[in-house]
Structures are given as C-alpha cells and as structure tokens.
PDB file of C-alpha atoms and ligand atoms in Angstrom:
ATOM      1  CA  MET A   1     151.914  63.605  61.944  1.00  0.00           C
ATOM      2  CA  ASP A   2     149.755  64.790  65.173  1.00  0.00           C
ATOM      3  CA  SER A   3     151.174  65.257  68.545  1.00  0.00           C
ATOM      4  CA  MET A   4     150.138  62.421  71.400  1.00  0.00           C
ATOM      5  CA  CYS A   5     147.798  64.860  72.809  1.00  0.00           C
ATOM      6  CA  PRO A   6     145.742  63.478  75.622  1.00  0.00           C
ATOM      7  CA  VAL A   7     142.853  65.265  74.494  1.00  0.00           C
ATOM      8  CA  CYS A   8     142.997  64.801  70.811  1.00  0.00           C
ATOM      9  CA  ASN A   9     143.817  61.240  71.482  1.00  0.00           C
ATOM     10  CA  GLY A  10     140.497  61.054  73.378  1.00  0.00           C
ATOM     11  CA  PHE A  11     142.215  59.883  76.630  1.00  0.00           C
ATOM     12  CA  THR A  12     140.972  63.032  78.566  1.00  0.00           C
ATOM     13  CA  ALA A  13     138.558  65.882  78.192  1.00  0.00           C
ATOM     14  CA  MET A  14     139.898  69.492  78.088  1.00  0.00           C
ATOM     15  CA  GLN A  15     139.665  70.297  82.057  1.00  0.00           C
ATOM     16  CA  ALA A  16     140.545  74.021  82.031  1.00  0.00           C
ATOM     17  CA  THR A  17     139.414  76.738  84.007  1.00  0.00           C
ATOM     18  CA  CYS A  18     138.902  80.315  82.582  1.00  0.00           C
ATOM     19  CA  PRO A  19     142.202  82.265  84.077  1.00  0.00           C
ATOM     20  CA  ALA A  20     140.062  85.260  84.167  1.00  0.00           C
ATOM     21  CA  CYS A  21     136.610  83.873  85.954  1.00  0.00           C
ATOM     22  CA  ASN A  22     137.378  80.174  86.860  1.00  0.00           C
ATOM     23  CA  GLN A  23     134.456  78.638  85.298  1.00  0.00           C
ATOM     24  CA  MET A  24     134.972  75.784  82.541  1.00  0.00           C
ATOM     25  CA  ILE A  25     136.026  76.832  79.453  1.00  0.00           C
ATOM     26  CA  GLN A  26     135.166  75.032  76.561  1.00  0.00           C
ATOM     27  CA  ASP A  27     137.318  73.078  73.696  1.00  0.00           C
ATOM     28  CA  ALA A  28     136.674  75.179  70.511  1.00  0.00           C
ATOM     29  CA  GLY A  29     139.680  72.601  68.974  1.00  0.00           C
ATOM     30  CA  ARG A  30     143.010  72.828  68.088  1.00  0.00           C
ATOM     31  CA  LEU A  31     145.048  76.134  66.978  1.00  0.00           C
ATOM     32  CA  SER A  32     145.947  74.571  63.783  1.00  0.00           C
ATOM     33  CA  ASP A  33     142.733  73.241  63.189  1.00  0.00           C
ATOM     34  CA  LEU A  34     140.837  77.378  64.151  1.00  0.00           C
ATOM     35  CA  PHE A  35     143.387  78.659  61.889  1.00  0.00           C
ATOM     36  CA  GLY A  36     143.253  76.416  59.001  1.00  0.00           C
ATOM     37  CA  LYS A  37     139.298  76.971  58.889  1.00  0.00           C
ATOM     38  CA  TYR A  38     139.323  81.073  59.374  1.00  0.00           C
ATOM     39  CA  SER A  39     142.459  81.694  57.306  1.00  0.00           C
ATOM     40  CA  PRO A  40     142.894  79.455  54.694  1.00  0.00           C
ATOM     41  CA  TYR A  41     144.845  81.682  52.815  1.00  0.00           C
ATOM     42  CA  ARG A  42     147.772  82.124  54.835  1.00  0.00           C
ATOM     43  CA  PRO A  43     149.959  79.383  55.505  1.00  0.00           C
ATOM     44  CA  ILE A  44     150.284  77.847  59.505  1.00  0.00           C
ATOM     45  CA  ASP A  45     153.347  78.470  60.192  1.00  0.00           C
ATOM     46  CA  ALA A  46     153.543  82.114  59.369  1.00  0.00           C
ATOM     47  CA  LEU A  47     150.266  82.404  61.581  1.00  0.00           C
ATOM     48  CA  LYS A  48     152.430  80.789  64.699  1.00  0.00           C
ATOM     49  CA  GLN A  49     155.355  83.204  63.908  1.00  0.00           C
ATOM     50  CA  THR A  50     152.748  86.182  63.944  1.00  0.00           C
ATOM     51  CA  ASN A  51     151.603  84.973  67.124  1.00  0.00           C
ATOM     52  CA  GLY A  52     155.034  85.129  69.230  1.00  0.00           C
ATOM     53  CA  ILE A  53     153.905  81.295  70.157  1.00  0.00           C
ATOM     54  CA  ALA A  54     156.589  79.153  67.742  1.00  0.00           C
ATOM     55  CA  HIS A  55     158.577  77.914  70.685  1.00  0.00           C
ATOM     56  CA  ASP A  56     156.077  76.425  72.030  1.00  0.00           C
ATOM     57  CA  LEU A  57     154.490  74.456  69.029  1.00  0.00           C
ATOM     58  CA  ASP A  58     156.610  71.253  68.802  1.00  0.00           C
ATOM     59  CA  ASP A  59     155.993  68.110  68.465  1.00  0.00           C
ATOM     60  CA  ARG A  60     155.178  67.472  72.174  1.00  0.00           C
ATOM     61  CA  THR A  61     152.841  70.586  72.699  1.00  0.00           C
ATOM     62  CA  CYS A  62     149.414  70.493  71.401  1.00  0.00           C
ATOM     63  CA  VAL A  63     147.950  74.213  71.692  1.00  0.00           C
ATOM     64  CA  HIS A  64     144.071  74.217  72.256  1.00  0.00           C
ATOM     65  CA  VAL A  65     141.597  77.058  71.779  1.00  0.00           C
ATOM     66  CA  GLY A  66     139.605  77.382  74.770  1.00  0.00           C
ATOM     67  CA  TRP A  67     136.344  79.564  74.655  1.00  0.00           C
ATOM     68  CA  CYS A  68     135.285  80.921  77.947  1.00  0.00           C
ATOM     69  CA  PRO A  69     130.877  81.458  77.423  1.00  0.00           C
ATOM     70  CA  ALA A  70     131.036  84.109  80.060  1.00  0.00           C
ATOM     71  CA  CYS A  71     133.956  86.350  79.265  1.00  0.00           C
ATOM     72  CA  ARG A  72     133.451  85.598  75.407  1.00  0.00           C
ATOM     73  CA  GLU A  73     137.158  85.400  75.709  1.00  0.00           C
ATOM     74  CA  GLU A  74     139.672  82.787  74.099  1.00  0.00           C
ATOM     75  CA  PHE A  75     142.550  81.626  75.597  1.00  0.00           C
ATOM     76  CA  LEU A  76     145.300  79.166  74.536  1.00  0.00           C
ATOM     77  CA  TYR A  77     146.258  76.147  76.386  1.00  0.00           C
ATOM     78  CA  HIS A  78     149.667  74.111  75.864  1.00  0.00           C
ATOM     79  CA  ILE A  79     148.611  70.045  76.409  1.00  0.00           C
ATOM     80  CA  GLY A  80     151.666  68.223  76.452  1.00  0.00           C
ATOM     81  CA  GLU A  81     152.225  64.345  76.059  1.00  0.00           C
ATOM     82  CA  TRP A  82     153.308  64.160  79.647  1.00  0.00           C
ATOM     83  CA  THR A  83     151.963  67.232  81.726  1.00  0.00           C
ATOM     84  CA  GLY A  84     148.887  67.182  80.746  1.00  0.00           C
ATOM     85  CA  ILE A  85     147.085  71.050  80.579  1.00  0.00           C
ATOM     86  CA  ASP A  86     149.329  73.128  81.078  1.00  0.00           C
ATOM     87  CA  PRO A  87     147.620  75.898  83.472  1.00  0.00           C
ATOM     88  CA  ALA A  88     150.016  78.656  81.493  1.00  0.00           C
ATOM     89  CA  TRP A  89     147.763  80.244  78.827  1.00  0.00           C
ATOM     90  CA  HIS A  90     147.846  83.171  76.606  1.00  0.00           C
ATOM     91  CA  THR A  91     144.728  85.510  75.240  1.00  0.00           C
ATOM     92  CA  ILE A  92     144.658  85.180  71.624  1.00  0.00           C
ATOM     93  CA  GLU A  93     144.958  88.879  70.349  1.00  0.00           C
TER      94      GLU A  93
HETATM   95 ZN1   ZN B   1     145.418  67.955  71.066  1.00  0.00          ZN
HETATM   96 ZN1   ZN B   2     135.729  83.503  81.853  1.00  0.00          ZN
END
C-alpha cells in the first residue's frame, strides 16, 4: 500500500528548494518509482539497503526525488503524512 503522502495524493505540490542554490526543485517522482523504472532487475529492498536509507522508508514516510535544473543534481526529500516535507535531504550517491 502507498503511504498517505500529501504529494502523492494531490493534497499539496512538492514545494521544496534546492539545498545548494535555493531554487525550486522539480518533483521527479517517488524514489521507488524511479528505481523501478531504471533498475527493473534489482529488488527494491536491496536498493533501499544499499542506499543506506532503509530506516526512513517506513509506511509513514514517502521519499521523493527532487531534481534541481540549475545544479543538475538530484536530492531526496522525505515527505511524511503529518509533518509535510522534511527539510532534511540527501544527495543520491
Ligand atoms: Zn509521495
Ligand atoms: Zn540547485
């Protein structure tokens, strides 16, 4: 089941800024969707673990990928059911 992510459910747009340049980032989709698209042969669970963020991927947190067109970098944003967009972010290694 999907989490009750306010972005996935259309309650709010993903309004987050790039941690490097403070410009608005673009929502590139959910992390699981991204891995599903580009890594069809690898189990999602393995990807979570190799990225070191398994502890964040519970059913209350939705991880979205933000893309900064200025920096040409992708960042991860944790979006909780009640907390909104977590300002803590992670670069994708
Ligand atoms: Zn979401
Ligand atoms: Zn940027």
